[in-house]
Coordinates of C-alpha atoms and ligand atoms in Angstrom, one line a residue:
M270 CA 9.0 4.8 -28.7
G271 CA 8.5 1.6 -30.4
N272 CA 6.2 0.4 -27.6
L273 CA 3.0 2.1 -28.6
S274 CA 0.3 -0.3 -27.4
A275 CA -3.3 -0.5 -28.5
S276 CA -4.3 -1.4 -25.0
L277 CA -3.3 2.0 -23.6
H278 CA -4.6 4.1 -26.5
G279 CA -7.3 6.5 -25.2
R280 CA -6.9 5.2 -21.7
D281 CA -7.5 7.1 -18.4
L282 CA -5.3 6.6 -15.4
L283 CA -7.5 7.1 -12.3
S284 CA -6.2 4.4 -10.0
S285 CA -3.1 2.3 -9.7
A286 CA -5.5 -0.7 -10.1
D287 CA -6.3 0.4 -13.6
L288 CA -3.2 -1.2 -15.2
T289 CA -2.2 -4.8 -15.6
R290 CA 1.3 -6.0 -15.0
A291 CA 1.9 -6.0 -18.8
E292 CA 0.7 -2.4 -19.0
Y293 CA 3.0 -1.3 -16.1
E294 CA 5.9 -3.0 -18.0
Q295 CA 4.8 -1.1 -21.2
V296 CA 4.8 2.3 -19.4
F297 CA 8.2 1.5 -17.8
A298 CA 9.7 0.5 -21.1
T299 CA 8.5 3.7 -22.9
A300 CA 9.6 5.8 -19.9
T301 CA 13.0 4.2 -19.8
E302 CA 13.5 5.0 -23.5
L303 CA 12.4 8.6 -23.0
K304 CA 14.6 9.0 -19.9
R305 CA 17.7 7.7 -21.7
E306 CA 17.1 10.1 -24.7
F307 CA 16.4 13.0 -22.4
R308 CA 19.5 12.4 -20.2
E309 CA 21.6 12.3 -23.4
S310 CA 20.4 15.4 -25.1
R311 CA 17.8 17.1 -22.9
R312 CA 15.4 16.9 -25.9
H313 CA 13.4 14.5 -27.9
V314 CA 13.7 14.1 -31.7
A315 CA 10.3 12.5 -32.1
Q316 CA 7.4 14.7 -31.1
P317 CA 4.5 12.2 -30.6
L318 CA 2.4 14.8 -28.7
A319 CA 2.6 17.4 -31.5
G320 CA -0.8 19.2 -31.7
R321 CA -2.1 17.6 -28.5
N322 CA -3.5 20.0 -25.8
V323 CA -4.0 18.8 -22.3
A324 CA -5.7 20.8 -19.5
L325 CA -4.1 20.9 -16.1
V326 CA -6.6 21.3 -13.3
L327 CA -4.7 21.5 -10.0
E328 CA -7.0 22.3 -7.1
K329 CA -4.2 21.6 -4.5
Q330 CA -0.6 22.9 -4.4
S331 CA 2.1 21.2 -6.4
L332 CA 5.7 21.6 -7.6
R333 CA 6.6 18.2 -9.2
T334 CA 3.2 17.5 -10.8
R335 CA 2.7 20.9 -12.3
V336 CA 6.3 21.2 -13.7
T337 CA 6.6 17.6 -14.9
F338 CA 3.3 17.6 -16.8
E339 CA 3.9 21.0 -18.3
A340 CA 7.5 20.4 -19.2
G341 CA 6.8 16.8 -20.3
L342 CA 4.0 17.9 -22.7
N343 CA 6.3 20.7 -24.1
Q344 CA 9.2 18.3 -24.6
L345 CA 7.2 16.0 -26.8
G346 CA 5.6 18.7 -28.9
G347 CA 2.3 19.0 -26.9
H348 CA 0.8 21.9 -25.0
A349 CA -0.3 22.2 -21.4
L350 CA -3.3 24.4 -20.6
P351 CA -3.2 25.3 -16.8
L352 CA -6.8 26.1 -15.8
G353 CA -6.0 27.2 -12.3
E354 CA -8.2 27.0 -9.2
G355 CA -10.7 29.5 -10.7
I356 CA -12.5 26.8 -12.7
G357 CA -14.7 25.9 -9.7
F358 CA -15.3 22.3 -10.5
G359 CA -18.8 21.4 -9.5
V360 CA -19.4 24.9 -8.1
R361 CA -19.6 27.4 -11.0
E362 CA -20.3 24.6 -13.4
S363 CA -21.1 20.9 -13.0
V364 CA -18.3 18.4 -13.6
F365 CA -20.6 16.9 -16.3
D366 CA -20.8 20.2 -18.3
I367 CA -17.1 20.9 -17.9
A368 CA -16.2 17.4 -19.1
R369 CA -18.4 17.7 -22.2
N370 CA -17.0 21.1 -23.1
L371 CA -13.3 20.3 -22.7
A372 CA -13.7 17.2 -24.8
L373 CA -14.8 19.4 -27.7
W374 CA -11.5 21.3 -27.8
I375 CA -8.7 19.3 -26.3
D376 CA -7.2 15.9 -26.0
G377 CA -6.9 15.1 -22.2
I378 CA -7.3 16.4 -18.7
V379 CA -4.8 16.1 -15.8
I380 CA -6.6 16.7 -12.5
R381 CA -5.5 17.0 -8.9
T382 CA -8.4 17.4 -6.5
F383 CA -9.8 16.3 -3.2
D384 CA -12.7 13.9 -3.6
H385 CA -11.7 10.9 -5.8
S386 CA -15.3 10.7 -7.1
V387 CA -14.8 14.0 -8.9
V388 CA -12.1 12.4 -11.0
T389 CA -14.1 9.2 -11.7
E390 CA -17.2 11.3 -12.5
L391 CA -15.1 13.5 -14.9
A392 CA -13.7 10.4 -16.6
A393 CA -17.2 8.9 -17.0
E394 CA -18.5 12.0 -18.6
A395 CA -15.5 13.1 -20.7
R396 CA -14.9 11.7 -24.1
I397 CA -11.1 12.3 -23.6
P398 CA -8.7 10.6 -21.3
V399 CA -8.5 11.8 -17.7
F400 CA -5.2 11.5 -15.7
N401 CA -5.3 11.5 -11.9
A402 CA -2.6 13.8 -10.6
L403 CA -3.5 13.1 -6.9
T404 CA -6.8 12.8 -5.0
D405 CA -7.5 12.2 -1.3
D406 CA -7.5 8.5 -2.2
E407 CA -4.7 7.9 -4.8
H408 CA -1.6 9.2 -6.5
P409 CA -1.1 6.7 -9.4
F410 CA 1.7 8.6 -11.3
Q411 CA 3.7 8.8 -8.1
A412 CA 3.5 5.0 -7.7
L413 CA 4.6 4.5 -11.3
A414 CA 7.6 6.8 -10.8
D415 CA 8.5 5.2 -7.5
L416 CA 8.3 1.6 -8.7
L417 CA 10.4 2.4 -11.8
A418 CA 13.0 4.0 -9.5
L419 CA 13.0 0.8 -7.3
R420 CA 13.3 -1.4 -10.4
E421 CA 16.2 0.7 -11.7
H422 CA 17.9 0.4 -8.4
F423 CA 17.4 -3.3 -7.7
G424 CA 16.9 -4.6 -11.3
S425 CA 13.6 -6.2 -10.5
L426 CA 10.4 -5.7 -8.5
E427 CA 8.8 -9.1 -8.1
G428 CA 9.2 -10.3 -4.5
R429 CA 10.7 -7.0 -3.3
V430 CA 9.4 -5.7 0.0
L431 CA 8.4 -2.0 0.4
T432 CA 7.4 -0.9 3.8
F433 CA 5.4 2.4 4.1
I434 CA 5.9 4.1 7.5
G435 CA 3.1 6.4 8.6
D436 CA -0.2 7.4 7.3
G437 CA -2.4 5.0 5.3
N438 CA -2.9 7.7 2.7
N439 CA -3.3 8.4 -1.0
V440 CA 0.4 7.6 -1.7
Y441 CA 0.2 4.3 0.3
H442 CA -3.0 3.3 -1.4
S443 CA -1.5 3.6 -4.9
L444 CA 1.7 1.9 -3.9
A445 CA -0.3 -1.0 -2.4
L446 CA -2.3 -1.4 -5.6
A447 CA 0.6 -1.0 -8.0
G448 CA 3.0 -3.1 -5.9
A449 CA 0.4 -5.9 -5.6
T450 CA -0.1 -5.9 -9.4
L451 CA 3.7 -6.3 -9.8
G452 CA 4.1 -9.1 -7.4
M453 CA 5.6 -7.2 -4.5
E454 CA 5.1 -7.3 -0.8
I455 CA 3.8 -4.0 0.4
R456 CA 3.8 -3.4 4.2
L457 CA 2.3 -0.5 6.2
A458 CA 3.1 0.5 9.8
H459 CA 0.5 3.1 10.9
P460 CA -0.7 4.5 14.2
D461 CA -4.2 3.7 15.5
G462 CA -6.8 5.8 13.7
Y463 CA -4.7 6.5 10.6
G464 CA -5.1 3.3 8.7
P465 CA -5.8 2.9 4.9
H466 CA -9.3 2.5 3.4
E467 CA -10.4 -1.1 3.9
A468 CA -11.8 -1.4 0.4
I469 CA -8.5 -0.4 -1.2
V470 CA -6.6 -2.8 1.0
A471 CA -9.1 -5.6 0.1
R472 CA -8.6 -4.8 -3.5
A473 CA -4.8 -4.9 -3.2
E474 CA -5.0 -8.2 -1.3
K475 CA -7.2 -9.7 -4.1
I476 CA -4.8 -8.5 -6.8
A477 CA -1.8 -9.9 -4.7
I478 CA -3.4 -13.4 -4.6
A479 CA -3.3 -13.5 -8.3
T480 CA 0.3 -12.2 -8.7
G481 CA 2.1 -13.8 -5.8
G482 CA 2.4 -10.4 -4.1
K483 CA 1.5 -9.7 -0.4
I484 CA -0.2 -6.9 1.6
V485 CA 0.7 -6.6 5.3
V486 CA -0.8 -4.0 7.6
G487 CA 0.4 -3.4 11.1
R488 CA 1.2 -0.8 13.7
D489 CA 4.8 -1.0 14.9
P490 CA 7.5 0.3 12.5
R491 CA 10.2 -1.8 14.1
E492 CA 8.2 -5.0 13.7
M493 CA 7.3 -4.3 10.1
T494 CA 10.8 -3.1 8.9
P495 CA 13.2 -6.1 9.0
G496 CA 13.7 -7.6 5.6
S497 CA 12.4 -4.6 3.7
D498 CA 14.1 -3.5 0.5
A499 CA 12.7 0.0 0.8
L500 CA 11.3 2.2 3.6
Y501 CA 8.9 4.8 2.3
A502 CA 8.0 8.0 4.1
D503 CA 5.3 10.6 3.3
V504 CA 4.1 13.7 5.2
W505 CA 2.1 13.2 8.4
V506 CA -0.4 15.9 7.3
S507 CA -1.6 15.6 3.7
M508 CA -3.0 18.5 1.8
G509 CA -6.5 19.2 3.0
Q510 CA -5.8 17.9 6.5
E511 CA -4.2 21.0 7.9
E512 CA -6.8 21.5 10.7
Q513 CA -5.8 18.0 12.0
S514 CA -2.1 18.9 12.3
H515 CA -2.0 19.0 16.1
A516 CA -3.5 15.5 16.6
R517 CA -1.5 14.1 13.7
F518 CA 1.8 15.4 15.1
A519 CA 1.1 13.6 18.3
A520 CA 0.0 10.3 16.7
F521 CA 2.9 10.0 14.2
A522 CA 5.7 10.9 16.6
G523 CA 7.2 7.4 16.4
Y524 CA 6.8 7.1 12.7
C525 CA 10.1 8.5 11.4
V526 CA 12.4 6.9 8.8
D527 CA 15.8 7.4 10.4
S528 CA 19.2 5.7 10.0
G529 CA 18.4 3.2 12.8
L530 CA 15.2 2.0 11.1
L531 CA 17.0 1.9 7.7
D532 CA 19.7 -0.3 9.3
L533 CA 17.1 -2.5 10.8
A534 CA 15.6 -3.0 7.3
G535 CA 18.9 -4.4 6.0
P536 CA 22.3 -3.3 4.7
N537 CA 21.0 -2.8 1.1
A538 CA 17.7 -1.2 2.0
V539 CA 16.9 2.2 0.5
A540 CA 14.8 5.1 1.7
M541 CA 12.0 6.6 -0.5
H542 CA 9.9 9.8 -0.2
C543 CA 7.5 11.3 -2.7
L544 CA 8.3 14.9 -1.6
P545 CA 7.7 17.5 -0.4
A546 CA 9.4 16.3 2.8
H547 CA 9.6 17.6 6.4
R548 CA 13.1 16.8 7.6
G549 CA 13.0 15.8 11.3
Q550 CA 9.4 14.7 11.1
E551 CA 8.6 11.7 8.9
I552 CA 12.2 11.3 7.7
T553 CA 15.6 12.5 9.0
A554 CA 17.7 14.8 6.9
D555 CA 20.7 12.4 7.0
V556 CA 18.5 9.7 5.4
L557 CA 16.6 11.8 2.9
D558 CA 19.8 13.6 1.7
G559 CA 22.1 10.5 2.1
P560 CA 23.4 7.9 -0.3
R561 CA 20.6 5.4 0.4
S562 CA 17.8 7.8 -0.6
L563 CA 16.0 7.4 -3.9
A564 CA 13.9 10.6 -3.5
L565 CA 15.5 12.4 -6.4
E566 CA 15.3 9.4 -8.7
Q567 CA 11.6 9.2 -7.8
A568 CA 11.1 12.9 -8.7
E569 CA 13.1 12.5 -11.9
N570 CA 11.0 9.6 -13.0
R571 CA 7.7 11.6 -12.6
L572 CA 8.7 13.4 -15.8
H573 CA 9.3 10.3 -17.8
V574 CA 6.5 8.0 -16.6
Q575 CA 4.0 10.8 -17.2
K576 CA 5.4 11.5 -20.7
A577 CA 5.3 7.7 -21.4
F578 CA 1.7 7.4 -20.3
L579 CA 0.6 10.5 -22.3
V580 CA 2.4 9.1 -25.4
E581 CA 0.7 5.7 -25.0
S582 CA -2.7 7.2 -24.3
I583 CA -3.0 10.2 -26.6
G584 CA 0.2 10.2 -28.7
R585 CA 0.5 10.1 -32.5
Ligands
LIG720 N1 5.1 14.3 -5.2 C1 4.3 15.2 -5.7 O1 3.2 14.9 -6.2 O2 4.8 16.5 -5.6 P1 3.9 17.8 -5.8 O3 2.8 17.8 -4.8 O4 4.9 18.9 -5.6 O5 3.3 17.8 -7.2
LIG721 N1 0.1 12.5 0.9 C1 0.6 13.8 0.3 C2 1.3 13.6 -1.0 C3 1.9 14.8 -1.6 C4 2.5 14.6 -2.9 C5 -0.6 14.8 0.2 O1 -1.6 14.3 -0.3 O2 -0.5 15.9 0.5

């Protein structure tokens, strides 16, 4: 890890718009080194997180996020403190008081919660870095893992076209912001009534103007797909939206990444999914489990981009 950068020392990651292009490259470089070492020996010689304690506050369900943060911290000599749902953020105790207390004892806070403002409030109050592990608005570590997987596959990101099929949700928001920062074209095909937050799209568009990237939002998957390097699928019903399932199933019926759509994208296009997946809904089983899927590479990279960010932010 020769890439330790002063710019990321002590830094939060709350939004995919928090990082510059150079900082994305920094995290990718450190993650690539960690991934290579881990693939070779399943362990790391250097322990840059030795003595570091990080709280995990996961107020929604999780497999990848929980395991990759806990394992990643352990692999680099650090320690994860899962706080569970019982902490009652803002209910038993104010976010302000929780933040002030945690900062006395530990080195960072990973949080997955509903309202994005809880995370920004926590970060404003805490004197230690806060890492957003998914809110209703964003999923920045997912975007880091995804774009590293895409870069590994194609060798570059600038000018690449990623088309998100479905809900203008947290995962889309982070991909739009991260992709714009890295000079990509990020398209979205969504049904009426399920578009992204206008403020986030406006922010991504503004970033894209400076980087040569592009943000395109439309309705028809078949119109948006041709020329895409990647088609991205996520669930139709995100965590916290379960009571809307019936309406969402009806609205998203035509928004499935299948082999026909992938062929329409182009012969070299790949399929992406952040997982968990519902085969036969937002993506077909043959595509998700087939040779043109990057889903497992994306999941593998969660471990390494998170380790990389933790090393850069709170390591040594
Ligand atoms: N992709 C992702 O964040 O997975 P989990 O919800 O299982 O953590
Ligand atoms: N959009 C999904 C992503 C899960 C990783 C959700 O928020 O449930």
